[in-house]
mmCIF file of N, CA and C in Angstrom:
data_model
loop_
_atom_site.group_PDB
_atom_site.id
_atom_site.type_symbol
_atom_site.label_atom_id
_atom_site.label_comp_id
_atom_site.label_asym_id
_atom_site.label_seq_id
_atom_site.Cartn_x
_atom_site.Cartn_y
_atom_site.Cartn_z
ATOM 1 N N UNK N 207 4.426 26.383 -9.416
ATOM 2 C CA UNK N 207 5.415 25.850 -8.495
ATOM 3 C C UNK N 207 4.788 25.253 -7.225
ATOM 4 N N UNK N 208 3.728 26.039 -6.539
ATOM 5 C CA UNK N 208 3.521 25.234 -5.705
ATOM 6 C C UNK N 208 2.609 24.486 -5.808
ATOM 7 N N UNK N 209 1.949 23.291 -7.018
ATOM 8 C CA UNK N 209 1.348 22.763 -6.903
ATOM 9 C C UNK N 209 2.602 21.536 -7.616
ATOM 10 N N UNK N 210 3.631 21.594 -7.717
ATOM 11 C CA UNK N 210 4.739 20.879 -8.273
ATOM 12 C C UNK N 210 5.133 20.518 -6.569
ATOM 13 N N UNK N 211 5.110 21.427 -5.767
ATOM 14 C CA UNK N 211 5.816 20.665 -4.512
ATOM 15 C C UNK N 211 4.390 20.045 -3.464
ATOM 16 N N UNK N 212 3.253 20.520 -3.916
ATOM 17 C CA UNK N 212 1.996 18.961 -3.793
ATOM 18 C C UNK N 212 2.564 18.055 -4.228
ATOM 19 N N UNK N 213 2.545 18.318 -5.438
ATOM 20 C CA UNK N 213 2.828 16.063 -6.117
ATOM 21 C C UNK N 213 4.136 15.563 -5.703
ATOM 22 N N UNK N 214 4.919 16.656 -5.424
ATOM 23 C CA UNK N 214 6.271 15.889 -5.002
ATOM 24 C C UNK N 214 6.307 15.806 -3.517
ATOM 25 N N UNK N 215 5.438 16.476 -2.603
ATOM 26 C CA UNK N 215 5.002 15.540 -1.114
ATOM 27 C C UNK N 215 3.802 14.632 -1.172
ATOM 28 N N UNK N 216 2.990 14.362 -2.218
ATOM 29 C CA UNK N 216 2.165 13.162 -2.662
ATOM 30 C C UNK N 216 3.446 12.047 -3.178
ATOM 31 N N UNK N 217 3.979 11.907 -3.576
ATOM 32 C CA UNK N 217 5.125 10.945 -4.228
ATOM 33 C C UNK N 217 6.005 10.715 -2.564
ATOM 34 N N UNK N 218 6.211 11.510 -1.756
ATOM 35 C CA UNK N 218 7.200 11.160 -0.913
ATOM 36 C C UNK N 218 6.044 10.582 0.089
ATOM 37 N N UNK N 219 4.872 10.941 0.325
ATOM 38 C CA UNK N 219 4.099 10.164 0.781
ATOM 39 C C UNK N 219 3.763 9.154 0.638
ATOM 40 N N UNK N 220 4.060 8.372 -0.556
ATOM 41 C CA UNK N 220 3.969 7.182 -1.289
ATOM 42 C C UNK N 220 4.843 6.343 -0.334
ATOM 43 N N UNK N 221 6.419 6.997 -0.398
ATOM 44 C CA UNK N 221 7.377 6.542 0.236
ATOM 45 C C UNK N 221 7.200 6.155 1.208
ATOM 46 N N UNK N 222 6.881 7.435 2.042
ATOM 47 C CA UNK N 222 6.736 6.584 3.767
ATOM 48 C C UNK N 222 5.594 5.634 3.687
ATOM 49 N N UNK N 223 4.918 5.265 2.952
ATOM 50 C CA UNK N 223 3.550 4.924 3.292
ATOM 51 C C UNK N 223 4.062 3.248 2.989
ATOM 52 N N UNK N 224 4.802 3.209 1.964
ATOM 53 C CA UNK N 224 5.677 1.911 1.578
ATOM 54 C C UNK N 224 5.927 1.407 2.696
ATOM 55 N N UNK N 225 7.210 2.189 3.012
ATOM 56 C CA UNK N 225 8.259 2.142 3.859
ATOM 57 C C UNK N 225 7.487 1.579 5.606
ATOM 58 N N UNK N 226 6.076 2.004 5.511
ATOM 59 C CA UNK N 226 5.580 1.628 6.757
ATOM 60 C C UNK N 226 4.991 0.055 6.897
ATOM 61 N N UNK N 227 4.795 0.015 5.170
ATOM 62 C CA UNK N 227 4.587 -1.400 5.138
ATOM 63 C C UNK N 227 5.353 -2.362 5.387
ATOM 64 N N UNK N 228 6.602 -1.781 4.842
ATOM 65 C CA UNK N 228 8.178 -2.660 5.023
ATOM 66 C C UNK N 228 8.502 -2.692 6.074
ATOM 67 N N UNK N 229 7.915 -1.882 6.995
ATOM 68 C CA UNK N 229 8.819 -1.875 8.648
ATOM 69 C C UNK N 229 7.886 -3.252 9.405
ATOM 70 N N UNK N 230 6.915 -3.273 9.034
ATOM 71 C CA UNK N 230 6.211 -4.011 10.133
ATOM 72 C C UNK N 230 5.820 -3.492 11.456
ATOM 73 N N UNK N 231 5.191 -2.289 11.094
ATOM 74 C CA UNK N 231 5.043 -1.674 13.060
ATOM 75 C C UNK N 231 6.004 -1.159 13.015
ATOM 76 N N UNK N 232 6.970 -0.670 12.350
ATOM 77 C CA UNK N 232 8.435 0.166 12.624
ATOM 78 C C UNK N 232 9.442 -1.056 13.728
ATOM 79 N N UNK N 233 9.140 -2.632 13.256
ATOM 80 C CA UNK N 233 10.170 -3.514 14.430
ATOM 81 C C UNK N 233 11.162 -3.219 13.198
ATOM 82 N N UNK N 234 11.530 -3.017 11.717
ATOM 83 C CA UNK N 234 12.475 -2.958 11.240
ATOM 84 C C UNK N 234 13.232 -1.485 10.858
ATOM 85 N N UNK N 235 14.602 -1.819 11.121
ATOM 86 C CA UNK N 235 15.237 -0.993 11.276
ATOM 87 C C UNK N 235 15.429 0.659 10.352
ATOM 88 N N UNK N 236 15.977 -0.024 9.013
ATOM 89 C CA UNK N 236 15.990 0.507 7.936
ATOM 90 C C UNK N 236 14.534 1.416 7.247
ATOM 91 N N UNK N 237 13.852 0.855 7.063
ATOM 92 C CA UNK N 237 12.597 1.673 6.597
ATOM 93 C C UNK N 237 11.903 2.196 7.726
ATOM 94 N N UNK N 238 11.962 2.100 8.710
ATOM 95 C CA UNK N 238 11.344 3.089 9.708
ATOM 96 C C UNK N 238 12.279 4.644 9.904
ATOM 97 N N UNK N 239 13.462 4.211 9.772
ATOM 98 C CA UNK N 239 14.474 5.218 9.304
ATOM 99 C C UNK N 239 13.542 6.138 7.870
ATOM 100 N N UNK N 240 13.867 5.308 6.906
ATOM 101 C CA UNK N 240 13.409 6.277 5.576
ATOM 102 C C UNK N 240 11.769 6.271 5.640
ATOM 103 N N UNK N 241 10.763 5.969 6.731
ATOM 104 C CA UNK N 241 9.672 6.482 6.953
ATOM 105 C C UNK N 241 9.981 7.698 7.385
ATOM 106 N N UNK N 242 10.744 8.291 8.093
ATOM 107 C CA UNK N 242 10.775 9.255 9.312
ATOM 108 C C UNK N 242 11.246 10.200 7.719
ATOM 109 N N UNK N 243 12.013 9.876 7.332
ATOM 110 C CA UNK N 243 12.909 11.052 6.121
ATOM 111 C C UNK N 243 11.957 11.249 5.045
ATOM 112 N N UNK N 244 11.158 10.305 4.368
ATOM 113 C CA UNK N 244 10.155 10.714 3.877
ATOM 114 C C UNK N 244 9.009 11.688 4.514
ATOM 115 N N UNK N 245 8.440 11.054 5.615
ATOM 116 C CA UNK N 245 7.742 11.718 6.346
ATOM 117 C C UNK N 245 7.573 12.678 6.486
ATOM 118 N N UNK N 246 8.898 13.235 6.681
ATOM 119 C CA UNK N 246 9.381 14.833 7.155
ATOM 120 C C UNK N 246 9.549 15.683 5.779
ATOM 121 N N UNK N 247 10.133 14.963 4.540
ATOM 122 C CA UNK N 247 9.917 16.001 3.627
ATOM 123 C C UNK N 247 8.714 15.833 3.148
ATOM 124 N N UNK N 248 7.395 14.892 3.011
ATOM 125 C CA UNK N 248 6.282 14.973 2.737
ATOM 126 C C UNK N 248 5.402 16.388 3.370
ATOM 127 N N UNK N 249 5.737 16.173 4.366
ATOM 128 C CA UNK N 249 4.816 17.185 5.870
ATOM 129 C C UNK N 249 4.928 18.702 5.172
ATOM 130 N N UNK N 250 7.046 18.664 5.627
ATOM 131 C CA UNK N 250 7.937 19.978 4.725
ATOM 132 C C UNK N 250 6.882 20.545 3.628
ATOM 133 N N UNK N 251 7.431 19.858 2.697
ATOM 134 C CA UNK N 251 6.673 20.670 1.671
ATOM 135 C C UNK N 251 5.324 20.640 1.076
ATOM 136 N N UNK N 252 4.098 19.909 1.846
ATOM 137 C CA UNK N 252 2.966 20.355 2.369
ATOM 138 C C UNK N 252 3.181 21.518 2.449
ATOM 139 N N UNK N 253 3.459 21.663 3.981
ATOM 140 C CA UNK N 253 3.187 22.600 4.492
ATOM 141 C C UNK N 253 3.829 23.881 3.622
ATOM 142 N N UNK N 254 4.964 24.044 3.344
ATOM 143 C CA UNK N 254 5.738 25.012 2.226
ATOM 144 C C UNK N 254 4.007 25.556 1.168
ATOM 145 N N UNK N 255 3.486 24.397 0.554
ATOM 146 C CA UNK N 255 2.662 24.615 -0.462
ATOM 147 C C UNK N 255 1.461 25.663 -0.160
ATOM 148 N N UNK N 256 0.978 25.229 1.229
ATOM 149 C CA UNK N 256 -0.332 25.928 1.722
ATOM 150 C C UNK N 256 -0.054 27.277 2.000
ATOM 151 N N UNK N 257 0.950 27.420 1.729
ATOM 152 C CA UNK N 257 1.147 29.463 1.909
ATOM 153 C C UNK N 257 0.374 29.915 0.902
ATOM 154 N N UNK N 258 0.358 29.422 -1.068
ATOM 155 C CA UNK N 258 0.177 29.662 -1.661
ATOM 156 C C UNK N 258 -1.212 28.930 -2.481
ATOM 157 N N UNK N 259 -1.676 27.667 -1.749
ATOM 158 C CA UNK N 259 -2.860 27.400 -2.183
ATOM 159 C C UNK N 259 -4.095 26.607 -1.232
ATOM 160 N N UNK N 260 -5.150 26.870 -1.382
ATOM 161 C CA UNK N 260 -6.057 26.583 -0.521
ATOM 162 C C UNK N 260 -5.833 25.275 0.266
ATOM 163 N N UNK N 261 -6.215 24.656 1.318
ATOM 164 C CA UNK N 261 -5.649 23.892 2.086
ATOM 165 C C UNK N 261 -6.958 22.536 1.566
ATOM 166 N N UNK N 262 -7.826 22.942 1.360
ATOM 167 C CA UNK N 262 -8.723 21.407 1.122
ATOM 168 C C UNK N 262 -7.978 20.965 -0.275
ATOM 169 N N UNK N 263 -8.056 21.487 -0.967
ATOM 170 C CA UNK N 263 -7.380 21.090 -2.900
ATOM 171 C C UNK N 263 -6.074 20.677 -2.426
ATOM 172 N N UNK N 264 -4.887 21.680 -1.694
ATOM 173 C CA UNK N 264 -3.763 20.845 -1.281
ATOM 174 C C UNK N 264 -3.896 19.332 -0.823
ATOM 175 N N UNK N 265 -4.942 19.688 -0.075
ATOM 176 C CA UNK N 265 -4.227 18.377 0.953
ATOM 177 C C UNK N 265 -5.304 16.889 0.443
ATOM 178 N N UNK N 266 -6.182 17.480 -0.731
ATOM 179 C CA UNK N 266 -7.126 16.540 -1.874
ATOM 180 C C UNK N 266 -5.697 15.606 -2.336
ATOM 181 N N UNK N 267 -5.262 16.478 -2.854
ATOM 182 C CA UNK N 267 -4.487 16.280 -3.791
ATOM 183 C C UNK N 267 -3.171 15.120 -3.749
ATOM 184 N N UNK N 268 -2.261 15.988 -2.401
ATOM 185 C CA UNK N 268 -1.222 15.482 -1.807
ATOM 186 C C UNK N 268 -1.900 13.946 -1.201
ATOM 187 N N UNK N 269 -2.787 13.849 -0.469
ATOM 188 C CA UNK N 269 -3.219 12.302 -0.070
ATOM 189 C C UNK N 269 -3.995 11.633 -1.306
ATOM 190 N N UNK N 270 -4.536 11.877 -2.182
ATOM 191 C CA UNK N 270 -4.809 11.266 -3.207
ATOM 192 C C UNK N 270 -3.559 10.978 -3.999
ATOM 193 N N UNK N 271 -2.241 11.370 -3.864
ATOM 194 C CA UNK N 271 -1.307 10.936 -4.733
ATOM 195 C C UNK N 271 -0.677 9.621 -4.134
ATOM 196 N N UNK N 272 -0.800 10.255 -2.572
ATOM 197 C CA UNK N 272 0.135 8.971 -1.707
ATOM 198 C C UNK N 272 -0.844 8.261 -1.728
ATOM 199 N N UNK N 273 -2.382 7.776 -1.662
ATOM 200 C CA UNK N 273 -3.002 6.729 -1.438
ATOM 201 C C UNK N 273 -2.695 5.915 -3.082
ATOM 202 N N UNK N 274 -3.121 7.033 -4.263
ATOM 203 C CA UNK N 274 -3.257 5.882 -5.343
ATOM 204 C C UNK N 274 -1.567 5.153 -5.414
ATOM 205 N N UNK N 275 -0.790 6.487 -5.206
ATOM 206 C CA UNK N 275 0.765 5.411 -5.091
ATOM 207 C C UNK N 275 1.078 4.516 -4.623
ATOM 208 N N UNK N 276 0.780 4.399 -3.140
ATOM 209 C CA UNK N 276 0.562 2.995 -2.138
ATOM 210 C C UNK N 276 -0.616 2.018 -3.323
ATOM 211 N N UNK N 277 -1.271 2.065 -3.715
ATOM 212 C CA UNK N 277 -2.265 1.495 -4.131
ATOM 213 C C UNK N 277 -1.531 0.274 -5.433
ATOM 214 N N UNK N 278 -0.930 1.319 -6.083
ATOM 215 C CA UNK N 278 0.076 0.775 -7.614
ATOM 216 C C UNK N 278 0.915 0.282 -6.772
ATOM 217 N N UNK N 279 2.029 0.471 -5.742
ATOM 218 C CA UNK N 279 3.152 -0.410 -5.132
ATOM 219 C C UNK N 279 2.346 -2.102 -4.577
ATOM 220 N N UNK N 280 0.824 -1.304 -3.933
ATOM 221 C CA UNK N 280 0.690 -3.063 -3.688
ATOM 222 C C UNK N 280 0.069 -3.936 -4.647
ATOM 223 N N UNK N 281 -0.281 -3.163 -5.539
ATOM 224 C CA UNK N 281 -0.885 -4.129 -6.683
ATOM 225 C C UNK N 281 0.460 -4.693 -7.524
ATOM 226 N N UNK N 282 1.490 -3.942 -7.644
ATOM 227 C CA UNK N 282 2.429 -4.632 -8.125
ATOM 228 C C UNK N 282 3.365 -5.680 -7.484
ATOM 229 N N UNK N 283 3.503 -5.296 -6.413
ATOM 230 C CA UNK N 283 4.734 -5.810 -5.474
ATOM 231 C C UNK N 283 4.048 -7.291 -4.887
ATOM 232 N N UNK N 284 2.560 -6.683 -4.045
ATOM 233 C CA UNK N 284 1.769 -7.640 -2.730
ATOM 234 C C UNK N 284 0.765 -8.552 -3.304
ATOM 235 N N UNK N 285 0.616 -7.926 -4.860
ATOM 236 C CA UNK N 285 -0.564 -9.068 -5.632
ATOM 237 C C UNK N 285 -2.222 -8.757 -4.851
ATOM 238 N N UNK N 286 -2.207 -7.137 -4.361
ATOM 239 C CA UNK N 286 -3.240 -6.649 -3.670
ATOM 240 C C UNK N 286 -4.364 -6.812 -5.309
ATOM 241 N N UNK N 287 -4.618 -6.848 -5.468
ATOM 242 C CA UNK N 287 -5.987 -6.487 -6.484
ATOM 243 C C UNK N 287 -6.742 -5.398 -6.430
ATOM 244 N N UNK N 288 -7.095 -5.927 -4.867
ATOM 245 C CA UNK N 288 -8.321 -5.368 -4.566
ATOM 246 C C UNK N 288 -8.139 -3.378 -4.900
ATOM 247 N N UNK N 289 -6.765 -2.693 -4.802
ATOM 248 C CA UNK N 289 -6.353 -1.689 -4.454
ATOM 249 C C UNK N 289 -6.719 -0.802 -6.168
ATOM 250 N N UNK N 290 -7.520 -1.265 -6.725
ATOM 251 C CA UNK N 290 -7.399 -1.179 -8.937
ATOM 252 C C UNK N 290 -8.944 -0.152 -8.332
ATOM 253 N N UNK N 291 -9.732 -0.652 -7.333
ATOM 254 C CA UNK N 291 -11.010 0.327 -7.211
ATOM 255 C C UNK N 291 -10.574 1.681 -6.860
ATOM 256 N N UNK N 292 -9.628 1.370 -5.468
ATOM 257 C CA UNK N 292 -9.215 2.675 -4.600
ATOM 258 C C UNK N 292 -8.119 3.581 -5.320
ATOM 259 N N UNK N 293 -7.609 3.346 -6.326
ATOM 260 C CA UNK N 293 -6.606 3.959 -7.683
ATOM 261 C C UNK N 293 -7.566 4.217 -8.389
ATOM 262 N N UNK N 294 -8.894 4.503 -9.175
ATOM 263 C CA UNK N 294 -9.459 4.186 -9.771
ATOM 264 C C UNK N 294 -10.143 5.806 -8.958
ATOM 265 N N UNK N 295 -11.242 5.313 -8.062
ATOM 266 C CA UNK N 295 -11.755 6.814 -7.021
ATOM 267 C C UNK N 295 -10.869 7.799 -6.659
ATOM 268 N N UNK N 296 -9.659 7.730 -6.690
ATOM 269 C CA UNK N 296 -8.525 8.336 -5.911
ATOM 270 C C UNK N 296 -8.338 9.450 -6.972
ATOM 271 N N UNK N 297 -7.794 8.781 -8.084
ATOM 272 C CA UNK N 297 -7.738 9.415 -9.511
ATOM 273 C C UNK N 297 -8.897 10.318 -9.923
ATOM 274 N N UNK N 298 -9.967 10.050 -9.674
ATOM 275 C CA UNK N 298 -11.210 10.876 -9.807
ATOM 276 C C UNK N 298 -10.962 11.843 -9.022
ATOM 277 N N UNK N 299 -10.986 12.052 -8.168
ATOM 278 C CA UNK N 299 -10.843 13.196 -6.826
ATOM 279 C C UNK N 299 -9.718 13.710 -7.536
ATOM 280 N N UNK N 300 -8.428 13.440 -7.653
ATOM 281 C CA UNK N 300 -7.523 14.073 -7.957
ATOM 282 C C UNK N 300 -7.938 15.020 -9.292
ATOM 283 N N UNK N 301 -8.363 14.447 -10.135
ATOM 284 C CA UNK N 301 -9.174 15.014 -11.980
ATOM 285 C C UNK N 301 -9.871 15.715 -11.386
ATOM 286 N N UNK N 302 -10.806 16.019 -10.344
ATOM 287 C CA UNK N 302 -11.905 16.617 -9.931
ATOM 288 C C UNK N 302 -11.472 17.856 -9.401
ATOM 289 N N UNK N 303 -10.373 17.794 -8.320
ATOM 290 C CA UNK N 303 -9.897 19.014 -7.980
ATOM 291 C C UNK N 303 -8.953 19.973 -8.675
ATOM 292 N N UNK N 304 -8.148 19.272 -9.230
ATOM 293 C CA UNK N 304 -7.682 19.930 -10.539
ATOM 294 C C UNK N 304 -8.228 20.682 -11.444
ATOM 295 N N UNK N 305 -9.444 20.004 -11.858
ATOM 296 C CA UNK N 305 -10.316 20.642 -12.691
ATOM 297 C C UNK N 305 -11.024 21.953 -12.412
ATOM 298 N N UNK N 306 -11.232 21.664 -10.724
ATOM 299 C CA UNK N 306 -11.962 22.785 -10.282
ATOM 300 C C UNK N 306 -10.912 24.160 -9.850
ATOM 301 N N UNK N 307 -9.210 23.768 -9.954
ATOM 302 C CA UNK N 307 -8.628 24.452 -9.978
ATOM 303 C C UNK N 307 -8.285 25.353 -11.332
ATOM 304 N N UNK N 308 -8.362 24.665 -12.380
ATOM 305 C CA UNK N 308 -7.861 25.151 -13.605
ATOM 306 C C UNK N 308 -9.095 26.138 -13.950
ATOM 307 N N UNK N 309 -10.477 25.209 -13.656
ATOM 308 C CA UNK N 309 -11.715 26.137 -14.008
ATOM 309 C C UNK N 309 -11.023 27.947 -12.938
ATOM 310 N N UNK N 310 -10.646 28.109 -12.241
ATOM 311 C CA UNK N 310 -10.377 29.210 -11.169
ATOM 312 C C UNK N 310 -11.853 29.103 -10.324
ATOM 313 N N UNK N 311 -12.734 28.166 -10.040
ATOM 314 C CA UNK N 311 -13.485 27.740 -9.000
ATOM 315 C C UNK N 311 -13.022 27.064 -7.720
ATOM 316 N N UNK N 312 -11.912 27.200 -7.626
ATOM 317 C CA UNK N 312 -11.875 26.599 -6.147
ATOM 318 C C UNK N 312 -10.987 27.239 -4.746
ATOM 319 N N UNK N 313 -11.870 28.181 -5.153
ATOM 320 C CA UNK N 313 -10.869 29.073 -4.018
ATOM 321 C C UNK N 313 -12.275 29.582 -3.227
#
């Protein structure tokens, strides 16, 4: 369970991270709004998670989900390219800490 509410504040991190793109500096209205609501349940249930698991693997994890997510939104949406390396390393780290979790080495 609490590595289910990592990926689901890695996924809402995605969100705001969008949403910051869409604001422009936060001059627009609407997505600086659902930055702030993402934001806050990203942080939320972070923080909820680290009661129950080490804080470097959490927080590996949770920003490796929101970076490769931002990464897939701009390669699809912005015609970024360049973002196929940083999805690519991101994903590694993520396989890496996982791994070292499942092994029971990372505590």
């Amino acid at each position: 369970m609490p590595w289910a509410m990592v990926v689901l504040a890695g996924l809402l991190e995605t969100g705001f991270a969008v949403n910051l793109k869409l604001s422009h500096g936060f001059t627009k209205l609407w997505p600086t709004v659902a930055f702030c609501v993402f934001a806050l349940g990203s942080f939320g249930l972070l923080t909820l998670s680290l009661k129950y698991l080490p804080v470097g693997s959490a927080y590996a994890v949770w920003t490796g989900i929101g970076a490769a997510g931002t990464a897939v939104y701009g390669m699809v949406f912005l015609d970024e390219s360049s973002s196929t390396l940083k999805l690519v390393s991101i994903s590694l780290v993520i396989a890496g800490v996982v791994g070292l979790q499942i092994s029971g080495s990372g505590h």
